[in-house]
Amino acid sequence: MKMKTINFTKAILLGVAVCLTTITMNAQVFKWAAPYNDSQNMDDISMAVTTDASGNVYVTGRSKSCLQSGDEEIVTRKYNASGGLIWSQPYNGGFFNCNYGDFEQGNAIAVDAQGNVWVTGRTYQGTTYNEDLFLLKYNAAGTQQWIKFYHDVASYGVSMAEGTCIAIYNTAGNGTDVYVGGKTVSTANGARGIVLKSDQNYNSGQWGWSNTPYIFSGNYPSYSYGQTAFDIKVDASNTYVYVTGWVSNTSTLHDCFTAKLSASTGAVQGGWPQTYNYSPTNDWERSFAMILDGGGNVYIAGYRTTSTNRDAIVIKYSTNGGPFVWISPWNNNSFNGSDEYWDIAGFGPGGGGAGTVVYAGGYTGQSGGNDYLLAAINISNGSFLSSWNSPTNPQTYDGYATGTEPAGTDKCKAIDYEPTTNRVYMTGFANETIPAPSSINITNLGYNANNGALVWRTTYDYNSDQINQDDNVYGKYSLTAQYNACYGVDDIYVTGASRIDHSGNLNFDYITLKYGCGSNCFPCSCPQGGGRMMNAEQQQEAEAGAVAVYPNPFTASAVIRLSPETKISNAVLSVYDITGRLVSSVNNIASTTIVIDRGDLPDGMYFYKLIDNGNMISNGKFVITE
């Protein structure tokens, strides 16, 4: 076969670290639960979770300190891969007043390649402003490095801001660029969605783009009629930043809003922003989540309001903006309830070619309450995937399955897709027992992404407490899935809160859950500290030439050699850096000998996956040095 030469250029997307292993479909089991209760026994609610390349787990949220209105503080915690607490850091804006009730919360969290932890949300400093948007940086040891704030002008005592989403990009030798989306509210300017940029340095509290945010272009004047950024992404080369949420306009009320900005200047790009209004009703349209494909196309997920209720929608825009490429609505025609997508993930083969399907999750209104909702959508035309018929596309999940459930239950809040195992995961909260007594549980599901078959289900009920003791998740950042190459199975992390009886007081505590490999899994030989390496059988195969990277380490180029008997026709090679972020992806590989050229990649360790028509051919690691 013809030798294939790959030239790597720097790019970044979410990825995983892997070792040479044969993929086995091991099922996840409950590994550990990590609760957190403030000393005041008040409500503590975790909002977001993320992990790093070593398997450490990070969560953030809010902790209430007063029985009355409630002084709150932001609490961020780091656990090791076994659930052991490494550090816990509270942050309070400095104003403590139980009668006022200062509302402080971490909404989103990210970790960079150096182990720095970035948190955004809202905080109160006891000034003439109400809550401020903040960006808080901790180092890997949990020591606060700095915090910076943003608020709109104060007017008539009403001014607040809040960070709702975060995206980071590690720049070679220059630290981390951080992008924050959120909202700002004042009586002078109304409610406005915003995007801010910060570099690695504190810079006297100033933000990037000349200390000026990008502001959504709505024209509704009332500060009580909110508009906000709800998801933010930076592209593979740190060239563009994308944001989605909703904007308020006088004539059309709430509209889905999506913008593409220059990462270096914050300038809006030609053809953007794009709004979506369902003109028959001119009512509420909202976007909660977005994802980018390799071509720069943008997919948003949310809902639109019809004359009867709400349709869940996914909309695709081209990289140049303009009118949307397609819209994919879904309504449960048998019962005109509220149908909403809350999260979106991708891109899977879905029984077809690699990267042809995007997945959207949320909930659908039913006659007996709500059900989880999961759809597989063809990215070329917005149609529901025809091969996903186990039993239907979209899929629904009913926790109780018979009778009427408590209002507001059975709602999926977050989904994630893991390409190595080709699984889609969902988390949310569902009523899993009869209505009286009632138990609201954290319910996690896993689906085969090719055919929609349910392959994994687990619920979490703290101490089997059941009566009026809920276990909940709260947002689209409450779930992350990562392939664990040592065991050939996905690790699933979920965060939220459990209502617990503390000496007669029913209050919420943080709860962070891990699901992973059970006792029947076949492990690799993993060194301590979370590293990845081959088991003995795989090492022998590599040494025999079945799979090899040579030379390794290398300075300019190396070769990936597969066994000559390997059947390969249309493979995709994906390469990840040590943080688990995609730095290169090359399609249409048909050779068993692949030359890789470092291009402009910096020195370091990298991991690769070679997948042909949805099947894993090889994965491993290599090191680039001078």
Coordinates of N, CA, C and O in Angstrom, one line a residue, residues 373-463:
L373 N -34.9 12.8 26.9 CA -35.0 12.8 25.5 C -33.6 12.8 24.9 O -32.7 13.6 25.3
L374 N -33.3 11.9 23.9 CA -32.0 11.8 23.3 C -32.2 11.6 21.8 O -32.9 10.6 21.4
A375 N -31.6 12.4 20.9 CA -31.8 12.3 19.5 C -30.4 12.2 18.8 O -29.4 12.7 19.3
A376 N -30.4 11.4 17.7 CA -29.2 11.3 16.9 C -29.5 11.9 15.5 O -30.5 11.5 14.9
I377 N -28.8 12.9 15.1 CA -29.2 13.8 14.0 C -28.0 13.8 13.0 O -26.9 14.0 13.3
N378 N -28.4 13.5 11.7 CA -27.5 13.5 10.6 C -27.0 14.9 10.3 O -27.8 15.8 10.1
I379 N -25.7 15.2 10.4 CA -25.2 16.6 10.2 C -25.3 17.1 8.8 O -25.2 18.3 8.6
S380 N -25.6 16.2 7.8 CA -25.7 16.7 6.4 C -27.0 17.3 6.1 O -27.1 18.3 5.4
N381 N -28.1 16.9 6.8 CA -29.4 17.4 6.4 C -30.3 17.6 7.6 O -31.5 18.0 7.4
G382 N -29.9 17.3 8.8 CA -30.7 17.5 10.0 C -31.8 16.4 10.2 O -32.6 16.6 11.2
S383 N -31.7 15.3 9.5 CA -32.7 14.3 9.7 C -32.3 13.4 10.8 O -31.1 13.3 11.2
F384 N -33.3 12.8 11.5 CA -33.0 11.8 12.5 C -32.4 10.5 11.9 O -32.9 10.1 10.8
L385 N -31.4 10.0 12.5 CA -30.7 8.9 12.0 C -31.6 7.7 11.8 O -32.2 7.2 12.7
S386 N -31.7 7.2 10.6 CA -32.6 6.1 10.3 C -32.2 4.8 10.9 O -33.1 3.9 11.2
S387 N -30.9 4.6 11.2 CA -30.5 3.3 11.8 C -30.7 3.3 13.3 O -30.5 2.3 13.9
W388 N -31.1 4.4 13.9 CA -31.3 4.5 15.3 C -32.8 4.2 15.6 O -33.6 5.1 15.8
N389 N -33.1 2.9 15.6 CA -34.5 2.5 15.8 C -34.6 1.5 16.9 O -35.3 0.4 16.7
S390 N -34.0 1.7 18.0 CA -34.1 0.8 19.1 C -34.6 1.4 20.4 O -33.9 1.7 21.3
P391 N -35.9 1.7 20.5 CA -37.0 1.4 19.5 C -37.3 2.6 18.6 O -37.8 2.4 17.5
T392 N -36.8 3.8 19.0 CA -37.2 5.0 18.2 C -36.0 5.9 18.2 O -35.1 5.9 19.0
N393 N -36.1 6.9 17.3 CA -35.2 8.1 17.3 C -36.1 9.3 17.2 O -36.8 9.5 16.2
P394 N -36.1 10.2 18.2 CA -35.4 10.2 19.4 C -35.8 9.1 20.4 O -36.9 8.5 20.3
Q395 N -34.8 8.8 21.4 CA -35.1 7.9 22.5 C -35.7 8.7 23.7 O -35.3 9.8 23.9
T396 N -36.5 8.0 24.4 CA -37.0 8.6 25.7 C -36.8 7.6 26.8 O -36.7 6.4 26.6
Y397 N -36.7 8.2 28.0 CA -36.6 7.3 29.2 C -37.5 7.9 30.3 O -37.5 9.1 30.6
D398 N -38.3 7.0 30.8 CA -39.3 7.3 31.9 C -38.9 6.6 33.2 O -38.9 5.3 33.2
G399 N -38.5 7.3 34.2 CA -38.0 6.7 35.4 C -39.0 5.8 36.1 O -38.7 4.7 36.4
Y400 N -40.2 6.3 36.3 CA -41.3 5.5 37.0 C -42.0 4.6 36.0 O -42.3 3.4 36.3
A401 N -42.2 5.1 34.8 CA -42.8 4.3 33.7 C -44.3 4.1 33.8 O -44.9 3.8 32.8
T402 N -44.9 4.2 34.9 CA -46.4 4.1 35.0 C -46.9 5.2 36.0 O -46.2 5.5 37.0
G403 N -48.0 5.7 35.7 CA -48.6 6.7 36.6 C -48.0 8.0 36.5 O -47.2 8.3 35.6
T404 N -48.5 8.9 37.3 CA -48.1 10.3 37.3 C -47.0 10.6 38.2 O -47.0 10.2 39.4
E405 N -45.9 11.2 37.7 CA -44.7 11.5 38.6 C -44.8 12.9 39.1 O -45.5 13.7 38.7
P406 N -44.0 13.1 40.1 CA -43.9 14.5 40.7 C -43.5 15.5 39.6 O -42.7 15.2 38.7
A407 N -44.0 16.7 39.7 CA -43.8 17.7 38.7 C -42.3 18.0 38.6 O -41.6 18.1 39.6
G408 N -41.8 18.2 37.4 CA -40.4 18.7 37.2 C -39.4 17.6 37.2 O -38.2 17.9 37.2
T409 N -39.8 16.3 37.3 CA -38.8 15.3 37.3 C -38.6 14.6 36.0 O -39.2 15.0 35.0
D410 N -37.7 13.7 35.9 CA -37.3 13.0 34.7 C -36.8 14.0 33.6 O -37.3 14.1 32.5
K411 N -35.7 14.7 34.0 CA -35.1 15.7 33.1 C -33.7 15.4 32.9 O -32.9 15.4 33.9
C412 N -33.2 15.2 31.7 CA -31.8 15.1 31.4 C -31.2 16.6 31.3 O -31.8 17.4 30.7
K413 N -30.1 16.8 32.0 CA -29.5 18.1 32.0 C -28.2 18.1 31.2 O -27.7 19.2 30.9
A414 N -27.5 17.0 31.0 CA -26.2 17.0 30.3 C -26.0 15.7 29.6 O -26.5 14.6 30.0
I415 N -25.3 15.7 28.5 CA -24.9 14.5 27.8 C -23.4 14.7 27.4 O -22.9 15.7 27.4
D416 N -22.8 13.5 27.0 CA -21.5 13.5 26.5 C -21.3 12.3 25.6 O -22.0 11.3 25.7
Y417 N -20.4 12.5 24.6 CA -20.1 11.4 23.7 C -18.7 11.0 23.8 O -17.8 11.9 23.8
E418 N -18.4 9.7 23.9 CA -17.0 9.2 23.9 C -16.8 8.4 22.6 O -17.4 7.3 22.4
P419 N -15.9 8.9 21.7 CA -15.8 8.2 20.4 C -15.1 6.9 20.5 O -15.4 6.0 19.6
T420 N -14.2 6.6 21.4 CA -13.5 5.4 21.4 C -14.4 4.2 21.6 O -14.4 3.2 20.9
T421 N -15.4 4.3 22.5 CA -16.3 3.3 22.8 C -17.6 3.5 22.0 O -18.5 2.6 22.0
N422 N -17.8 4.7 21.4 CA -18.9 5.0 20.6 C -20.2 4.9 21.5 O -21.2 4.3 21.1
R423 N -20.1 5.6 22.6 CA -21.2 5.7 23.6 C -21.7 7.1 23.8 O -20.9 8.1 23.8
V424 N -23.0 7.3 24.0 CA -23.6 8.6 24.4 C -24.1 8.4 25.8 O -24.8 7.5 26.1
Y425 N -23.7 9.3 26.7 CA -24.1 9.3 28.1 C -25.0 10.4 28.4 O -24.8 11.5 27.9
M426 N -25.9 10.2 29.3 CA -26.9 11.2 29.8 C -26.9 11.2 31.3 O -26.7 10.1 32.0
T427 N -27.1 12.4 31.9 CA -27.4 12.4 33.3 C -28.5 13.4 33.6 O -28.7 14.4 32.8
G428 N -29.2 13.3 34.7 CA -30.3 14.1 35.1 C -30.9 13.6 36.4 O -30.2 12.9 37.1
F429 N -32.1 13.9 36.6 CA -32.8 13.4 37.8 C -34.2 12.9 37.4 O -34.9 13.4 36.5
A430 N -34.5 11.8 38.0 CA -35.8 11.1 37.6 C -36.4 10.5 38.9 O -35.7 10.1 39.8
N431 N -37.7 10.4 38.8 CA -38.5 9.7 39.8 C -38.4 8.2 39.5 O -38.9 7.7 38.5
E432 N -37.7 7.4 40.4 CA -37.5 6.0 40.2 C -38.3 5.1 41.0 O -38.1 3.9 41.0
T433 N -39.2 5.6 41.8 CA -40.0 4.7 42.7 C -41.5 5.2 42.5 O -41.8 6.1 41.8
I434 N -42.4 4.5 43.2 CA -43.8 4.9 43.2 C -44.0 6.3 43.8 O -43.1 6.7 44.6
P435 N -45.0 7.0 43.4 CA -45.1 8.4 43.8 C -45.1 8.6 45.3 O -44.7 9.6 45.8
A436 N -45.6 7.6 46.1 CA -45.6 7.8 47.5 C -45.2 6.5 48.2 O -46.0 5.5 48.2
P437 N -44.0 6.4 48.8 CA -43.0 7.5 48.9 C -42.3 7.7 47.6 O -42.3 6.8 46.8
S438 N -41.8 8.9 47.5 CA -41.2 9.3 46.2 C -39.7 9.5 46.4 O -39.2 10.1 47.4
S439 N -38.9 9.0 45.5 CA -37.4 9.2 45.5 C -37.0 9.7 44.2 O -37.2 9.1 43.1
I440 N -36.4 10.9 44.2 CA -35.9 11.6 43.0 C -34.4 11.2 43.0 O -33.6 11.6 43.9
N441 N -33.9 10.5 42.0 CA -32.5 10.0 41.9 C -31.8 10.7 40.8 O -32.4 11.1 39.8
I442 N -30.5 10.7 41.0 CA -29.6 11.0 39.8 C -29.6 9.8 39.0 O -29.2 8.7 39.4
T443 N -30.0 9.9 37.7 CA -30.2 8.8 36.8 C -29.2 9.0 35.6 O -29.3 10.0 34.9
N444 N -28.4 8.0 35.4 CA -27.4 8.0 34.3 C -27.7 6.9 33.3 O -27.9 5.8 33.7
L445 N -27.6 7.3 32.0 CA -27.9 6.3 31.0 C -26.7 6.3 30.0 O -26.1 7.3 29.8
G446 N -26.5 5.2 29.3 CA -25.5 5.1 28.3 C -26.2 4.4 27.1 O -26.8 3.3 27.2
Y447 N -25.9 4.9 25.9 CA -26.5 4.4 24.6 C -25.5 4.0 23.6 O -24.4 4.7 23.5
N448 N -25.7 2.9 22.9 CA -24.9 2.6 21.7 C -25.2 3.7 20.7 O -26.3 3.9 20.2
A449 N -24.1 4.4 20.3 CA -24.3 5.6 19.4 C -24.7 5.2 18.0 O -25.2 6.0 17.2
N450 N -24.4 3.9 17.6 CA -24.8 3.4 16.3 C -26.2 3.1 16.1 O -26.8 3.5 15.0
N451 N -26.9 2.5 17.1 CA -28.3 2.1 16.9 C -29.2 2.6 18.0 O -30.4 2.3 17.9
G452 N -28.7 3.3 19.0 CA -29.6 3.9 20.0 C -30.0 2.9 21.1 O -30.9 3.2 21.9
A453 N -29.4 1.7 21.1 CA -29.7 0.7 22.2 C -29.2 1.2 23.5 O -28.1 1.6 23.7
L454 N -30.1 1.1 24.6 CA -29.6 1.4 25.9 C -28.7 0.3 26.4 O -29.1 -0.9 26.5
V455 N -27.5 0.6 26.8 CA -26.5 -0.4 27.2 C -26.1 -0.2 28.6 O -25.4 -1.1 29.2
W456 N -26.5 0.9 29.3 CA -26.1 1.1 30.7 C -27.1 2.0 31.3 O -27.5 3.0 30.8
R457 N -27.4 1.7 32.5 CA -28.3 2.5 33.3 C -28.0 2.3 34.8 O -27.7 1.2 35.3
T458 N -27.9 3.4 35.5 CA -27.6 3.4 37.0 C -28.3 4.6 37.6 O -28.4 5.7 37.0
T459 N -28.7 4.4 38.8 CA -29.3 5.5 39.6 C -28.6 5.7 40.9 O -28.0 4.7 41.4
Y460 N -28.5 6.9 41.4 CA -27.9 7.2 42.7 C -28.9 7.8 43.6 O -29.5 8.8 43.3
D461 N -29.1 7.1 44.7 CA -30.0 7.5 45.8 C -29.2 7.5 47.1 O -28.9 6.4 47.6
Y462 N -28.9 8.7 47.6 CA -28.0 8.7 48.8 C -28.6 7.9 49.9 O -29.7 8.2 50.4
N463 N -27.9 6.9 50.3 CA -28.3 6.1 51.5 C -29.7 5.5 51.4 O -30.3 5.3 52.5

